[in-house]
mmCIF file with all atom_site columns, C-alpha atoms and ligand atoms in Angstrom:
data_model
loop_
_atom_site.group_PDB
_atom_site.id
_atom_site.type_symbol
_atom_site.label_atom_id
_atom_site.label_alt_id
_atom_site.label_comp_id
_atom_site.label_asym_id
_atom_site.label_entity_id
_atom_site.label_seq_id
_atom_site.pdbx_PDB_ins_code
_atom_site.Cartn_x
_atom_site.Cartn_y
_atom_site.Cartn_z
_atom_site.occupancy
_atom_site.B_iso_or_equiv
_atom_site.pdbx_formal_charge
_atom_site.auth_seq_id
_atom_site.auth_comp_id
_atom_site.auth_asym_id
_atom_site.auth_atom_id
_atom_site.pdbx_PDB_model_num
ATOM   1   C CA  . MET A 1 1   ? 70.090  110.233 110.416 1.00 78.00 ? 1   MET A CA  1
ATOM   2   C CA  . TYR A 1 2   ? 71.659  113.705 110.678 1.00 87.00 ? 2   TYR A CA  1
ATOM   3   C CA  . GLY A 1 3   ? 73.027  114.083 107.185 1.00 90.00 ? 3   GLY A CA  1
ATOM   4   C CA  . ARG A 1 4   ? 73.996  112.340 104.011 1.00 91.00 ? 4   ARG A CA  1
ATOM   5   C CA  . ILE A 1 5   ? 76.316  113.186 101.135 1.00 90.00 ? 5   ILE A CA  1
ATOM   6   C CA  . THR A 1 6   ? 77.064  111.502 97.821  1.00 87.00 ? 6   THR A CA  1
ATOM   7   C CA  . VAL A 1 7   ? 80.752  110.652 97.555  1.00 82.00 ? 7   VAL A CA  1
ATOM   8   C CA  . VAL A 1 8   ? 82.083  110.922 94.022  1.00 82.00 ? 8   VAL A CA  1
ATOM   9   C CA  . ALA A 1 9   ? 84.063  108.110 92.417  1.00 90.00 ? 9   ALA A CA  1
ATOM   10  C CA  . ILE A 1 10  ? 87.682  108.350 93.521  1.00 92.00 ? 10  ILE A CA  1
ATOM   11  C CA  . GLU A 1 11  ? 90.519  107.255 91.247  1.00 95.00 ? 11  GLU A CA  1
ATOM   12  C CA  . VAL A 1 12  ? 92.925  104.789 92.830  1.00 97.00 ? 12  VAL A CA  1
ATOM   13  C CA  . VAL A 1 13  ? 96.337  104.531 91.168  1.00 98.00 ? 13  VAL A CA  1
ATOM   14  C CA  . PHE A 1 14  ? 98.429  101.356 91.473  1.00 98.00 ? 14  PHE A CA  1
ATOM   15  C CA  . ARG A 1 15  ? 102.155 102.097 91.314  1.00 98.00 ? 15  ARG A CA  1
ATOM   16  C CA  . ASN A 1 16  ? 105.490 100.660 92.449  1.00 98.00 ? 16  ASN A CA  1
ATOM   17  C CA  . LEU A 1 17  ? 106.396 100.810 96.136  1.00 98.00 ? 17  LEU A CA  1
ATOM   18  C CA  . GLU A 1 18  ? 108.963 103.531 96.918  1.00 98.00 ? 18  GLU A CA  1
ATOM   19  C CA  . PRO A 1 19  ? 111.132 103.883 100.060 1.00 97.00 ? 19  PRO A CA  1
ATOM   20  C CA  . SER A 1 20  ? 109.262 107.015 101.171 1.00 97.00 ? 20  SER A CA  1
ATOM   21  C CA  . ASP A 1 21  ? 105.967 105.067 101.183 1.00 98.00 ? 21  ASP A CA  1
ATOM   22  C CA  . LEU A 1 22  ? 106.784 103.102 104.337 1.00 96.00 ? 22  LEU A CA  1
ATOM   23  C CA  . SER A 1 23  ? 105.685 105.889 106.680 1.00 95.00 ? 23  SER A CA  1
ATOM   24  C CA  . ASP A 1 24  ? 102.181 105.824 105.151 1.00 97.00 ? 24  ASP A CA  1
ATOM   25  C CA  . LEU A 1 25  ? 101.714 102.053 105.425 1.00 98.00 ? 25  LEU A CA  1
ATOM   26  C CA  . ASP A 1 26  ? 101.617 101.797 109.234 1.00 96.00 ? 26  ASP A CA  1
ATOM   27  C CA  . TRP A 1 27  ? 97.923  100.832 109.065 1.00 97.00 ? 27  TRP A CA  1
ATOM   28  C CA  . SER A 1 28  ? 98.907  97.581  107.311 1.00 95.00 ? 28  SER A CA  1
ATOM   29  C CA  . GLY A 1 29  ? 100.501 95.922  110.344 1.00 90.00 ? 29  GLY A CA  1
ATOM   30  C CA  . GLY A 1 30  ? 102.981 96.232  113.165 1.00 88.00 ? 30  GLY A CA  1
ATOM   31  C CA  . ALA A 1 31  ? 106.661 97.092  113.079 1.00 91.00 ? 31  ALA A CA  1
ATOM   32  C CA  . GLU A 1 32  ? 107.533 93.570  111.908 1.00 92.00 ? 32  GLU A CA  1
ATOM   33  C CA  . HIS A 1 33  ? 105.216 93.913  108.924 1.00 92.00 ? 33  HIS A CA  1
ATOM   34  C CA  . LEU A 1 34  ? 106.731 97.277  107.969 1.00 95.00 ? 34  LEU A CA  1
ATOM   35  C CA  . THR A 1 35  ? 110.177 95.701  108.212 1.00 94.00 ? 35  THR A CA  1
ATOM   36  C CA  . ALA A 1 36  ? 108.996 92.929  105.891 1.00 94.00 ? 36  ALA A CA  1
ATOM   37  C CA  . ILE A 1 37  ? 107.778 95.517  103.371 1.00 97.00 ? 37  ILE A CA  1
ATOM   38  C CA  . ALA A 1 38  ? 111.077 97.410  103.609 1.00 97.00 ? 38  ALA A CA  1
ATOM   39  C CA  . GLU A 1 39  ? 112.911 94.172  102.819 1.00 97.00 ? 39  GLU A CA  1
ATOM   40  C CA  . VAL A 1 40  ? 111.049 93.997  99.500  1.00 98.00 ? 40  VAL A CA  1
ATOM   41  C CA  . LEU A 1 41  ? 112.736 97.162  98.185  1.00 98.00 ? 41  LEU A CA  1
ATOM   42  C CA  . PRO A 1 42  ? 116.103 95.475  97.415  1.00 98.00 ? 42  PRO A CA  1
ATOM   43  C CA  . LEU A 1 43  ? 114.214 92.544  95.863  1.00 98.00 ? 43  LEU A CA  1
ATOM   44  C CA  . MET A 1 44  ? 112.556 95.003  93.459  1.00 98.00 ? 44  MET A CA  1
ATOM   45  C CA  . VAL A 1 45  ? 115.936 96.451  92.539  1.00 98.00 ? 45  VAL A CA  1
ATOM   46  C CA  . ALA A 1 46  ? 117.195 92.901  91.879  1.00 98.00 ? 46  ALA A CA  1
ATOM   47  C CA  . ASP A 1 47  ? 114.066 92.240  89.771  1.00 97.00 ? 47  ASP A CA  1
ATOM   48  C CA  . GLU A 1 48  ? 113.032 89.421  92.109  1.00 98.00 ? 48  GLU A CA  1
ATOM   49  C CA  . ALA A 1 49  ? 109.681 90.924  93.133  1.00 98.00 ? 49  ALA A CA  1
ATOM   50  C CA  . ASP A 1 50  ? 106.949 93.289  92.047  1.00 98.00 ? 50  ASP A CA  1
ATOM   51  C CA  . TYR A 1 51  ? 105.332 95.346  94.805  1.00 98.00 ? 51  TYR A CA  1
ATOM   52  C CA  . LEU A 1 52  ? 102.495 97.814  94.310  1.00 98.00 ? 52  LEU A CA  1
ATOM   53  C CA  . VAL A 1 53  ? 100.777 100.395 96.485  1.00 98.00 ? 53  VAL A CA  1
ATOM   54  C CA  . SER A 1 54  ? 97.390  102.001 95.861  1.00 98.00 ? 54  SER A CA  1
ATOM   55  C CA  . GLU A 1 55  ? 97.407  105.782 96.060  1.00 98.00 ? 55  GLU A CA  1
ATOM   56  C CA  . LEU A 1 56  ? 94.439  108.130 96.421  1.00 97.00 ? 56  LEU A CA  1
ATOM   57  C CA  . PRO A 1 57  ? 94.353  111.561 94.707  1.00 95.00 ? 57  PRO A CA  1
ATOM   58  C CA  . ASN A 1 58  ? 95.387  113.119 98.050  1.00 96.00 ? 58  ASN A CA  1
ATOM   59  C CA  . GLY A 1 59  ? 98.561  111.040 98.081  1.00 97.00 ? 59  GLY A CA  1
ATOM   60  C CA  . ARG A 1 60  ? 97.517  108.684 100.877 1.00 98.00 ? 60  ARG A CA  1
ATOM   61  C CA  . LEU A 1 61  ? 98.168  104.985 100.453 1.00 98.00 ? 61  LEU A CA  1
ATOM   62  C CA  . VAL A 1 62  ? 95.278  102.586 100.991 1.00 98.00 ? 62  VAL A CA  1
ATOM   63  C CA  . ALA A 1 63  ? 96.527  99.202  99.825  1.00 98.00 ? 63  ALA A CA  1
ATOM   64  C CA  . ALA A 1 64  ? 99.753  97.291  99.284  1.00 98.00 ? 64  ALA A CA  1
ATOM   65  C CA  . GLY A 1 65  ? 100.874 93.902  98.099  1.00 98.00 ? 65  GLY A CA  1
ATOM   66  C CA  . GLY A 1 66  ? 103.390 92.140  95.952  1.00 98.00 ? 66  GLY A CA  1
ATOM   67  C CA  . ALA A 1 67  ? 104.397 89.222  93.816  1.00 98.00 ? 67  ALA A CA  1
ATOM   68  C CA  . ASP A 1 68  ? 107.466 87.278  94.888  1.00 98.00 ? 68  ASP A CA  1
ATOM   69  C CA  . LEU A 1 69  ? 109.297 85.812  91.899  1.00 98.00 ? 69  LEU A CA  1
ATOM   70  C CA  . ARG A 1 70  ? 111.830 83.790  93.904  1.00 97.00 ? 70  ARG A CA  1
ATOM   71  C CA  . PRO A 1 71  ? 110.077 80.718  95.411  1.00 95.00 ? 71  PRO A CA  1
ATOM   72  C CA  . VAL A 1 72  ? 108.910 78.920  92.240  1.00 94.00 ? 72  VAL A CA  1
ATOM   73  C CA  . PRO A 1 73  ? 110.573 79.479  88.840  1.00 95.00 ? 73  PRO A CA  1
ATOM   74  C CA  . GLY A 1 74  ? 108.077 80.806  86.293  1.00 95.00 ? 74  GLY A CA  1
ATOM   75  C CA  . VAL A 1 75  ? 105.455 81.565  88.946  1.00 98.00 ? 75  VAL A CA  1
ATOM   76  C CA  . GLY A 1 76  ? 104.541 84.801  90.708  1.00 98.00 ? 76  GLY A CA  1
ATOM   77  C CA  . VAL A 1 77  ? 103.558 84.261  94.337  1.00 98.00 ? 77  VAL A CA  1
ATOM   78  C CA  . LEU A 1 78  ? 101.248 87.040  95.511  1.00 98.00 ? 78  LEU A CA  1
ATOM   79  C CA  . TRP A 1 79  ? 101.896 88.004  99.126  1.00 97.00 ? 79  TRP A CA  1
ATOM   80  C CA  . GLN A 1 80  ? 101.368 90.665  101.806 1.00 96.00 ? 80  GLN A CA  1
ATOM   81  C CA  . LEU A 1 81  ? 98.040  91.731  100.238 1.00 97.00 ? 81  LEU A CA  1
ATOM   82  C CA  . SER A 1 82  ? 96.413  94.339  102.463 1.00 97.00 ? 82  SER A CA  1
ATOM   83  C CA  . VAL A 1 83  ? 93.768  97.047  102.080 1.00 98.00 ? 83  VAL A CA  1
ATOM   84  C CA  . HIS A 1 84  ? 93.245  99.831  104.622 1.00 98.00 ? 84  HIS A CA  1
ATOM   85  C CA  . PRO A 1 85  ? 90.643  98.586  107.160 1.00 97.00 ? 85  PRO A CA  1
ATOM   86  C CA  . LEU A 1 86  ? 88.312  101.522 106.467 1.00 96.00 ? 86  LEU A CA  1
ATOM   87  C CA  . LEU A 1 87  ? 88.240  100.815 102.730 1.00 96.00 ? 87  LEU A CA  1
ATOM   88  C CA  . ARG A 1 88  ? 87.773  97.044  102.522 1.00 96.00 ? 88  ARG A CA  1
ATOM   89  C CA  . GLY A 1 89  ? 84.993  95.523  100.447 1.00 96.00 ? 89  GLY A CA  1
ATOM   90  C CA  . LEU A 1 90  ? 85.046  98.349  97.875  1.00 95.00 ? 90  LEU A CA  1
ATOM   91  C CA  . GLY A 1 91  ? 86.979  96.621  95.100  1.00 96.00 ? 91  GLY A CA  1
ATOM   92  C CA  . ILE A 1 92  ? 90.463  97.950  95.870  1.00 97.00 ? 92  ILE A CA  1
ATOM   93  C CA  . GLY A 1 93  ? 91.840  94.507  96.727  1.00 98.00 ? 93  GLY A CA  1
ATOM   94  C CA  . THR A 1 94  ? 90.475  93.145  93.448  1.00 98.00 ? 94  THR A CA  1
ATOM   95  C CA  . GLY A 1 95  ? 92.145  96.018  91.579  1.00 98.00 ? 95  GLY A CA  1
ATOM   96  C CA  . LEU A 1 96  ? 95.446  95.324  93.347  1.00 98.00 ? 96  LEU A CA  1
ATOM   97  C CA  . ILE A 1 97  ? 95.382  91.623  92.445  1.00 98.00 ? 97  ILE A CA  1
ATOM   98  C CA  . VAL A 1 98  ? 94.449  92.371  88.813  1.00 98.00 ? 98  VAL A CA  1
ATOM   99  C CA  . ALA A 1 99  ? 97.307  94.900  88.585  1.00 98.00 ? 99  ALA A CA  1
ATOM   100 C CA  . LEU A 1 100 ? 99.788  92.373  90.005  1.00 98.00 ? 100 LEU A CA  1
ATOM   101 C CA  . GLU A 1 101 ? 98.569  89.719  87.563  1.00 98.00 ? 101 GLU A CA  1
ATOM   102 C CA  . GLU A 1 102 ? 99.130  92.173  84.704  1.00 98.00 ? 102 GLU A CA  1
ATOM   103 C CA  . ARG A 1 103 ? 102.707 92.680  85.888  1.00 98.00 ? 103 ARG A CA  1
ATOM   104 C CA  . LEU A 1 104 ? 103.266 88.920  85.891  1.00 98.00 ? 104 LEU A CA  1
ATOM   105 C CA  . ARG A 1 105 ? 101.801 88.528  82.392  1.00 98.00 ? 105 ARG A CA  1
ATOM   106 C CA  . ALA A 1 106 ? 104.053 91.352  81.157  1.00 98.00 ? 106 ALA A CA  1
ATOM   107 C CA  . ARG A 1 107 ? 106.990 89.321  82.486  1.00 97.00 ? 107 ARG A CA  1
ATOM   108 C CA  . GLY A 1 108 ? 105.829 86.361  80.421  1.00 97.00 ? 108 GLY A CA  1
ATOM   109 C CA  . LEU A 1 109 ? 104.804 84.314  83.457  1.00 98.00 ? 109 LEU A CA  1
ATOM   110 C CA  . ALA A 1 110 ? 101.893 81.927  83.020  1.00 96.00 ? 110 ALA A CA  1
ATOM   111 C CA  . GLU A 1 111 ? 100.903 81.219  86.625  1.00 98.00 ? 111 GLU A CA  1
ATOM   112 C CA  . ALA A 1 112 ? 100.114 83.096  89.819  1.00 98.00 ? 112 ALA A CA  1
ATOM   113 C CA  . ARG A 1 113 ? 99.861  81.536  93.271  1.00 98.00 ? 113 ARG A CA  1
ATOM   114 C CA  . LEU A 1 114 ? 98.882  82.778  96.676  1.00 98.00 ? 114 LEU A CA  1
ATOM   115 C CA  . SER A 1 115 ? 98.118  81.325  100.064 1.00 98.00 ? 115 SER A CA  1
ATOM   116 C CA  . VAL A 1 116 ? 95.457  82.137  102.586 1.00 98.00 ? 116 VAL A CA  1
ATOM   117 C CA  . GLU A 1 117 ? 95.170  81.183  106.231 1.00 96.00 ? 117 GLU A CA  1
ATOM   118 C CA  . HIS A 1 118 ? 92.669  78.419  106.951 1.00 93.00 ? 118 HIS A CA  1
ATOM   119 C CA  . ASP A 1 119 ? 90.672  80.789  109.167 1.00 94.00 ? 119 ASP A CA  1
ATOM   120 C CA  . ASN A 1 120 ? 90.323  83.597  106.592 1.00 96.00 ? 120 ASN A CA  1
ATOM   121 C CA  . PRO A 1 121 ? 87.326  82.427  104.514 1.00 95.00 ? 121 PRO A CA  1
ATOM   122 C CA  . ASP A 1 122 ? 86.456  85.967  103.359 1.00 95.00 ? 122 ASP A CA  1
ATOM   123 C CA  . ALA A 1 123 ? 89.792  86.396  101.588 1.00 97.00 ? 123 ALA A CA  1
ATOM   124 C CA  . ALA A 1 124 ? 89.619  82.828  100.227 1.00 97.00 ? 124 ALA A CA  1
ATOM   125 C CA  . ARG A 1 125 ? 86.193  83.579  98.728  1.00 97.00 ? 125 ARG A CA  1
ATOM   126 C CA  . LEU A 1 126 ? 87.617  86.645  96.959  1.00 98.00 ? 126 LEU A CA  1
ATOM   127 C CA  . TYR A 1 127 ? 90.523  84.661  95.508  1.00 98.00 ? 127 TYR A CA  1
ATOM   128 C CA  . ARG A 1 128 ? 88.245  81.875  94.262  1.00 98.00 ? 128 ARG A CA  1
ATOM   129 C CA  . ARG A 1 129 ? 85.956  84.461  92.675  1.00 98.00 ? 129 ARG A CA  1
ATOM   130 C CA  . LEU A 1 130 ? 89.007  85.821  90.828  1.00 98.00 ? 130 LEU A CA  1
ATOM   131 C CA  . GLY A 1 131 ? 89.742  82.379  89.405  1.00 98.00 ? 131 GLY A CA  1
ATOM   132 C CA  . TYR A 1 132 ? 92.214  80.909  91.909  1.00 98.00 ? 132 TYR A CA  1
ATOM   133 C CA  . ARG A 1 133 ? 91.799  77.198  92.645  1.00 98.00 ? 133 ARG A CA  1
ATOM   134 C CA  . ASP A 1 134 ? 93.048  75.161  95.604  1.00 97.00 ? 134 ASP A CA  1
ATOM   135 C CA  . CYS A 1 135 ? 96.235  73.224  94.896  1.00 96.00 ? 135 CYS A CA  1
ATOM   136 C CA  . GLY A 1 136 ? 97.458  72.219  98.348  1.00 96.00 ? 136 GLY A CA  1
ATOM   137 C CA  . SER A 1 137 ? 98.254  73.388  101.835 1.00 96.00 ? 137 SER A CA  1
ATOM   138 C CA  . ALA A 1 138 ? 101.360 74.630  103.596 1.00 95.00 ? 138 ALA A CA  1
ATOM   139 C CA  . VAL A 1 139 ? 102.727 75.556  106.989 1.00 96.00 ? 139 VAL A CA  1
ATOM   140 C CA  . GLU A 1 140 ? 103.965 79.144  106.948 1.00 93.00 ? 140 GLU A CA  1
ATOM   141 C CA  . SER A 1 141 ? 105.460 81.456  109.554 1.00 92.00 ? 141 SER A CA  1
ATOM   142 C CA  . TRP A 1 142 ? 106.466 85.065  109.890 1.00 89.00 ? 142 TRP A CA  1
ATOM   143 C CA  . PRO A 1 143 ? 107.979 87.277  112.611 1.00 86.00 ? 143 PRO A CA  1
ATOM   144 C CA  . VAL A 1 144 ? 105.691 88.966  115.141 1.00 88.00 ? 144 VAL A CA  1
ATOM   145 C CA  . ALA A 1 145 ? 106.207 91.223  118.169 1.00 87.00 ? 145 ALA A CA  1
ATOM   146 C CA  . GLY A 1 146 ? 108.557 90.050  120.891 1.00 87.00 ? 146 GLY A CA  1
ATOM   147 C CA  . GLY A 1 147 ? 110.993 88.353  118.539 1.00 87.00 ? 147 GLY A CA  1
ATOM   148 C CA  . ARG A 1 148 ? 108.647 85.372  118.100 1.00 92.00 ? 148 ARG A CA  1
ATOM   149 C CA  . ARG A 1 149 ? 107.334 83.708  114.935 1.00 92.00 ? 149 ARG A CA  1
ATOM   150 C CA  . TYR A 1 150 ? 103.661 83.166  114.171 1.00 93.00 ? 150 TYR A CA  1
ATOM   151 C CA  . VAL A 1 151 ? 103.075 79.732  112.644 1.00 95.00 ? 151 VAL A CA  1
ATOM   152 C CA  . THR A 1 152 ? 99.936  78.945  110.681 1.00 95.00 ? 152 THR A CA  1
ATOM   153 C CA  . VAL A 1 153 ? 98.400  76.526  108.176 1.00 96.00 ? 153 VAL A CA  1
ATOM   154 C CA  . THR A 1 154 ? 97.493  77.952  104.789 1.00 97.00 ? 154 THR A CA  1
ATOM   155 C CA  . THR A 1 155 ? 95.585  76.846  101.721 1.00 97.00 ? 155 THR A CA  1
ATOM   156 C CA  . VAL A 1 156 ? 97.603  77.356  98.527  1.00 98.00 ? 156 VAL A CA  1
ATOM   157 C CA  . LEU A 1 157 ? 95.709  78.494  95.433  1.00 98.00 ? 157 LEU A CA  1
ATOM   158 C CA  . ARG A 1 158 ? 96.858  78.859  91.824  1.00 98.00 ? 158 ARG A CA  1
ATOM   159 C CA  . LYS A 1 159 ? 95.632  80.488  88.636  1.00 98.00 ? 159 LYS A CA  1
ATOM   160 C CA  . ASP A 1 160 ? 96.703  80.298  84.996  1.00 98.00 ? 160 ASP A CA  1
ATOM   161 C CA  . LEU A 1 161 ? 97.407  83.801  83.711  1.00 97.00 ? 161 LEU A CA  1
HETATM 162 C C1  . COA B 2 .   ? 91.591  90.476  101.662 1.00 67.68 ? 201 COA B C1  1
HETATM 163 C C2  . COA B 2 .   ? 91.666  91.941  101.203 1.00 67.68 ? 201 COA B C2  1
HETATM 164 C C3  . COA B 2 .   ? 93.066  92.224  100.679 1.00 67.68 ? 201 COA B C3  1
HETATM 165 C C4  . COA B 2 .   ? 90.656  92.118  100.067 1.00 67.68 ? 201 COA B C4  1
HETATM 166 O O1  . COA B 2 .   ? 90.640  93.467  99.669  1.00 67.68 ? 201 COA B O1  1
HETATM 167 P P1  . COA B 2 .   ? 89.219  94.239  99.531  1.00 67.68 ? 201 COA B P1  1
HETATM 168 O O2  . COA B 2 .   ? 89.491  95.551  98.937  1.00 67.68 ? 201 COA B O2  1
HETATM 169 O O3  . COA B 2 .   ? 88.529  94.202  100.833 1.00 67.68 ? 201 COA B O3  1
HETATM 170 O O4  . COA B 2 .   ? 88.495  93.262  98.492  1.00 67.68 ? 201 COA B O4  1
HETATM 171 P P2  . COA B 2 .   ? 87.424  93.662  97.371  1.00 67.68 ? 201 COA B P2  1
HETATM 172 O O5  . COA B 2 .   ? 86.619  94.800  97.846  1.00 67.68 ? 201 COA B O5  1
HETATM 173 O O6  . COA B 2 .   ? 88.082  93.756  96.065  1.00 67.68 ? 201 COA B O6  1
HETATM 174 O O7  . COA B 2 .   ? 86.560  92.345  97.346  1.00 67.68 ? 201 COA B O7  1
HETATM 175 C C5  . COA B 2 .   ? 85.650  92.105  98.415  1.00 67.68 ? 201 COA B C5  1
HETATM 176 C C6  . COA B 2 .   ? 85.836  90.694  98.851  1.00 67.68 ? 201 COA B C6  1
HETATM 177 O O8  . COA B 2 .   ? 86.989  90.599  99.655  1.00 67.68 ? 201 COA B O8  1
HETATM 178 C C7  . COA B 2 .   ? 86.783  89.640  100.675 1.00 67.68 ? 201 COA B C7  1
HETATM 179 N N1  . COA B 2 .   ? 87.163  90.199  101.961 1.00 67.68 ? 201 COA B N1  1
HETATM 180 C C8  . COA B 2 .   ? 88.117  89.677  102.755 1.00 67.68 ? 201 COA B C8  1
HETATM 181 N N2  . COA B 2 .   ? 88.254  90.385  103.865 1.00 67.68 ? 201 COA B N2  1
HETATM 182 C C9  . COA B 2 .   ? 87.341  91.386  103.801 1.00 67.68 ? 201 COA B C9  1
HETATM 183 C C10 . COA B 2 .   ? 86.985  92.453  104.675 1.00 67.68 ? 201 COA B C10 1
HETATM 184 N N3  . COA B 2 .   ? 87.613  92.624  105.859 1.00 67.68 ? 201 COA B N3  1
HETATM 185 N N4  . COA B 2 .   ? 86.010  93.304  104.297 1.00 67.68 ? 201 COA B N4  1
HETATM 186 C C11 . COA B 2 .   ? 85.383  93.132  103.123 1.00 67.68 ? 201 COA B C11 1
HETATM 187 N N5  . COA B 2 .   ? 85.675  92.146  102.246 1.00 67.68 ? 201 COA B N5  1
HETATM 188 C C12 . COA B 2 .   ? 86.654  91.273  102.590 1.00 67.68 ? 201 COA B C12 1
HETATM 189 C C13 . COA B 2 .   ? 85.360  89.202  100.609 1.00 67.68 ? 201 COA B C13 1
HETATM 190 O O9  . COA B 2 .   ? 85.348  87.913  99.999  1.00 67.68 ? 201 COA B O9  1
HETATM 191 C C14 . COA B 2 .   ? 84.676  90.192  99.709  1.00 67.68 ? 201 COA B C14 1
HETATM 192 O O10 . COA B 2 .   ? 83.802  89.525  98.876  1.00 67.68 ? 201 COA B O10 1
HETATM 193 P P3  . COA B 2 .   ? 82.260  89.325  99.248  1.00 67.68 ? 201 COA B P3  1
HETATM 194 O O11 . COA B 2 .   ? 81.579  90.515  98.671  1.00 67.68 ? 201 COA B O11 1
HETATM 195 O O12 . COA B 2 .   ? 81.924  88.054  98.580  1.00 67.68 ? 201 COA B O12 1
HETATM 196 O O13 . COA B 2 .   ? 82.120  89.273  100.736 1.00 67.68 ? 201 COA B O13 1
HETATM 197 C C15 . COA B 2 .   ? 91.314  92.937  102.339 1.00 67.68 ? 201 COA B C15 1
HETATM 198 O O14 . COA B 2 .   ? 89.986  92.712  102.748 1.00 67.68 ? 201 COA B O14 1
HETATM 199 C C16 . COA B 2 .   ? 92.232  92.873  103.532 1.00 67.68 ? 201 COA B C16 1
HETATM 200 O O15 . COA B 2 .   ? 93.223  93.591  103.580 1.00 67.68 ? 201 COA B O15 1
HETATM 201 N N6  . COA B 2 .   ? 91.903  92.028  104.532 1.00 67.68 ? 201 COA B N6  1
HETATM 202 C C17 . COA B 2 .   ? 92.701  91.911  105.733 1.00 67.68 ? 201 COA B C17 1
HETATM 203 C C18 . COA B 2 .   ? 94.072  91.312  105.467 1.00 67.68 ? 201 COA B C18 1
HETATM 204 C C19 . COA B 2 .   ? 93.959  89.987  104.743 1.00 67.68 ? 201 COA B C19 1
HETATM 205 O O16 . COA B 2 .   ? 93.153  89.127  105.092 1.00 67.68 ? 201 COA B O16 1
HETATM 206 N N7  . COA B 2 .   ? 94.809  89.830  103.720 1.00 67.68 ? 201 COA B N7  1
HETATM 207 C C20 . COA B 2 .   ? 94.841  88.644  102.888 1.00 67.68 ? 201 COA B C20 1
HETATM 208 C C21 . COA B 2 .   ? 95.786  87.648  103.433 1.00 67.68 ? 201 COA B C21 1
HETATM 209 S S1  . COA B 2 .   ? 95.805  86.186  102.402 1.00 67.68 ? 201 COA B S1  1
#
C-alpha cells in the first residue's frame, strides 16, 4: 500500500441524450453500438423513446440507456443500458433505471419491460432486485462488426410502475 485517499461523493446527473454526446460514449461499445445510439435521436424527436445519459460534474458521461416506446403499446421497453466499465457496481445503473422508470410514469405508462441475455446473471440479479419478474424469453439480434448480426436468447422481465 503506497497511499490512500478518501474520494468525496460525486453527483451524477441523468439528462436527455444530445447529439454532441456521441463522442463521449465510445466506451459503451463498438461503432455499431454508437450507430444504434445515434439512431435513437430521431426517435426522441418523434416522442417514441426516452434516452438518458449520466454526466459527472466534469462533463464526462459514464452511463447511457433508454426506454423504447414503440414495441408494445402502453409499455416502456428499457434497452441499451450500459455503465462505464470502471464505474460498475457503484449504483449508477440503478439510478439510471430508476430515472427511466420515472420518465415512463410521467408519461402515464404502467409497465416497464427489459430483456437480459441468458448468460448475464449479474445484470439479471440487479433487475430482479429492482422488482422485475420473468415473463418469457425471446430471440434477439443486433448488428456487430463485419456487417454481421449477433443472435442471442434473452429472458424478458416486466415490472408494474
Ligand atoms: C448491468 C449494468 C448496467 C448495471 O449497472 P451498475 O452501475 O453496475 O449497477 P449498480 O451498481 O446499480 O448495481 C450493482 C448490480 O449490478 C449487477 N451487475 C451487472 N454487471 C455488473 C458488473 N460488471 N459489475 C458490477 N455489478 C454488475 C450486479 O447484480 C450488481 O449487484 P450485486 O451487488 O448483487 O452483485 C452495468 O453493470 C453494465 O453496464 N454492465 C455491462 C453491460 C450490460 O450487461 N448491460 C445490461 C444488458 S441487459
